[in-house]
Amino acid sequence: MAAWRERLAGVRGVLLDISGVLYDGGEGGGTPIAGSVEAVARLKRSGLKVRFCTNESQKSRRELVQLLRRLGFHLSEGEVTAPAPAACQLLRARGLRPHLLVHDGLRSEFHQVDTSNPNCVVIADAAEGFSFQNMNKAFQVLMELETPVLISLGKGRYYKEAAGLMLDVGAYTKALEYACGIEAEVVGKPSPEFFKSALQELGVDAHQAQ
Amino acid sequence: MAAWRERLAGVRGVLLDISGVLYDGGEGGGTPIAGSVEAVARLKRSGLKVRFCTNESQKSRRELVQLLRRLGFHLSEGEVTAPAPAACQLLRARGLRPHLLVHDGLRSEFHQVDTSNPNCVVIADAAEGFSFQNMNKAFQVLMELETPVLISLGKGRYYKEAAGLMLDVGAYTKALEYACGIEAEVVGKPSPEFFKSALQELGVDAHQAQ
């Protein structure tokens, strides 16, 4: 405990991952990881600022928070930093209109964004949506642009589900990068901007966070 | 003509590409490119050795030759160097049993190859076969191997069809390479071994070929 006290000296805020840290996905949405519900409650009671920082890109924040509440966690949408809302900010700031290659569960996050006459592609973990047809469509949109812009929500290689290992968004992003001869912009972990925005929302500096 | 005579001095054999050089794919199999039927006939009459060297990996050699004959070309299967037969040689030489992520039209090329209990993955232009499910299956096979071996028939970025640009095998190979943290072995153009085997079958040295 002494080592931990030392390590936590000066720490004012904590960023917590969600998938694989608070819960594991699976049947019926998933199950909490042993001790995690109580750990979150204790962190919040301790007076530390707590924020949840996830690369989840199959579900909207609303759906994710609803699932976590069902599993026993106490949190609200406003406490979650996720790639889709960060991408929406970026799109608006740069006047970008995305073609969306994303999971149906994530589309609601982009309802406020103009997707007509697209001038970029946003790719997220589309799962079954990664069909040959959908990949070609995204590729064709990119190839019709003078300067193709590809925005990738995370760069994960793969993740585990009950049915086995599944290719994550990073793999399909590499396919489009190679075919177009471009490099994607990553929104989400491990992008430093993403962590910075989470810390900003937490109201602490990087050296005060764990 | 003088420049050509000079350039062809010492040339004893010619390697010809097929798709995009002899014919363009499309409705009903495709159409010959203007002048190509007569050009092949003249080359053969000229006494030069002629061999066809393709990265076609949606069709078997038999199907490809049947299509070209229908379009008016005179050639036989034995005159065609293609990635699938080259891959079969490599698989046999190294005792590899492939999981096949290939187009249904190509499967017949692998009938003589043991595909039980796979210890490698062969990926070709699978087109519609590049589903999320099929990509995950190939990925899972690779991840279960101590040393994952991925053999890619070509590394094309994309090709054109009537319906627009289509992602080629190279893009999907990059996805698997990234997810597994490996590099694929390429069989087909631009692999030097592939050209060498075509020249060997032609019976001429590299400096004697065009």
PDB file of C-alpha atoms in Angstrom, chain A residues 99-101 121 123 129-144 172 175-176 179-180, chain B residues 58 125-131 156-172:
ATOM      1  CA  HIS A  99     -18.963   8.805 -45.917  1.00  0.00           C
ATOM      2  CA  LEU A 100     -19.479   6.505 -42.915  1.00  0.00           C
ATOM      3  CA  LEU A 101     -18.074   2.968 -42.875  1.00  0.00           C
ATOM      4  CA  VAL A 121     -14.315   8.682 -45.135  1.00  0.00           C
ATOM      5  CA  ILE A 123     -13.997   4.196 -40.670  1.00  0.00           C
ATOM      6  CA  GLY A 129     -20.347  -4.108 -42.152  1.00  0.00           C
ATOM      7  CA  PHE A 130     -16.834  -4.814 -43.483  1.00  0.00           C
ATOM      8  CA  SER A 131     -18.205  -6.482 -46.610  1.00  0.00           C
ATOM      9  CA  PHE A 132     -16.385  -6.431 -49.961  1.00  0.00           C
ATOM     10  CA  GLN A 133     -19.106  -4.124 -51.274  1.00  0.00           C
ATOM     11  CA  ASN A 134     -18.885  -1.634 -48.381  1.00  0.00           C
ATOM     12  CA  MET A 135     -15.089  -1.585 -48.483  1.00  0.00           C
ATOM     13  CA  ASN A 136     -15.172  -0.909 -52.242  1.00  0.00           C
ATOM     14  CA  LYS A 137     -17.683   1.906 -51.756  1.00  0.00           C
ATOM     15  CA  ALA A 138     -15.455   3.622 -49.168  1.00  0.00           C
ATOM     16  CA  PHE A 139     -12.442   3.089 -51.440  1.00  0.00           C
ATOM     17  CA  GLN A 140     -14.271   4.600 -54.427  1.00  0.00           C
ATOM     18  CA  VAL A 141     -15.257   7.687 -52.388  1.00  0.00           C
ATOM     19  CA  LEU A 142     -11.596   8.179 -51.411  1.00  0.00           C
ATOM     20  CA  MET A 143     -10.321   7.717 -54.966  1.00  0.00           C
ATOM     21  CA  GLU A 144     -12.712  10.342 -56.300  1.00  0.00           C
ATOM     22  CA  TYR A 172      -9.333  -2.558 -42.515  1.00  0.00           C
ATOM     23  CA  ALA A 175      -6.283  -2.113 -46.453  1.00  0.00           C
ATOM     24  CA  LEU A 176      -7.652   1.281 -47.535  1.00  0.00           C
ATOM     25  CA  ALA A 179      -5.004   0.712 -51.860  1.00  0.00           C
ATOM     26  CA  CYS A 180      -5.117   4.538 -51.888  1.00  0.00           C
TER      27      CYS A 180
ATOM     28  CA  GLN B  58     -10.132 -15.308 -59.686  1.00  0.00           C
ATOM     29  CA  ASP B 125      -8.420 -12.073 -55.076  1.00  0.00           C
ATOM     30  CA  ALA B 126     -11.485 -13.561 -53.377  1.00  0.00           C
ATOM     31  CA  ALA B 127     -13.769 -10.622 -54.358  1.00  0.00           C
ATOM     32  CA  GLU B 128     -17.157 -11.212 -52.661  1.00  0.00           C
ATOM     33  CA  GLY B 129     -15.373 -13.886 -50.623  1.00  0.00           C
ATOM     34  CA  PHE B 130     -13.666 -11.102 -48.643  1.00  0.00           C
ATOM     35  CA  SER B 131     -16.427 -11.086 -46.028  1.00  0.00           C
ATOM     36  CA  GLY B 156      -2.383  -5.632 -56.463  1.00  0.00           C
ATOM     37  CA  ARG B 157      -3.984  -2.563 -54.898  1.00  0.00           C
ATOM     38  CA  TYR B 158      -7.170  -2.454 -56.977  1.00  0.00           C
ATOM     39  CA  TYR B 159      -8.619  -3.174 -60.387  1.00  0.00           C
ATOM     40  CA  LYS B 160     -11.382  -1.740 -62.508  1.00  0.00           C
ATOM     41  CA  GLU B 161     -14.670  -3.403 -63.332  1.00  0.00           C
ATOM     42  CA  ALA B 162     -17.802  -2.114 -64.997  1.00  0.00           C
ATOM     43  CA  ALA B 163     -19.233  -1.362 -61.531  1.00  0.00           C
ATOM     44  CA  GLY B 164     -16.178   0.714 -60.584  1.00  0.00           C
ATOM     45  CA  LEU B 165     -12.876   0.249 -58.742  1.00  0.00           C
ATOM     46  CA  MET B 166     -12.520  -2.928 -56.680  1.00  0.00           C
ATOM     47  CA  LEU B 167     -10.039  -3.622 -53.888  1.00  0.00           C
ATOM     48  CA  ASP B 168      -7.524  -6.270 -54.927  1.00  0.00           C
ATOM     49  CA  VAL B 169      -5.783  -8.972 -52.901  1.00  0.00           C
ATOM     50  CA  GLY B 170      -2.928  -6.675 -51.809  1.00  0.00           C
ATOM     51  CA  ALA B 171      -5.259  -4.559 -49.695  1.00  0.00           C
ATOM     52  CA  TYR B 172      -6.673  -7.539 -47.803  1.00  0.00           C
TER      53      TYR B 172
END
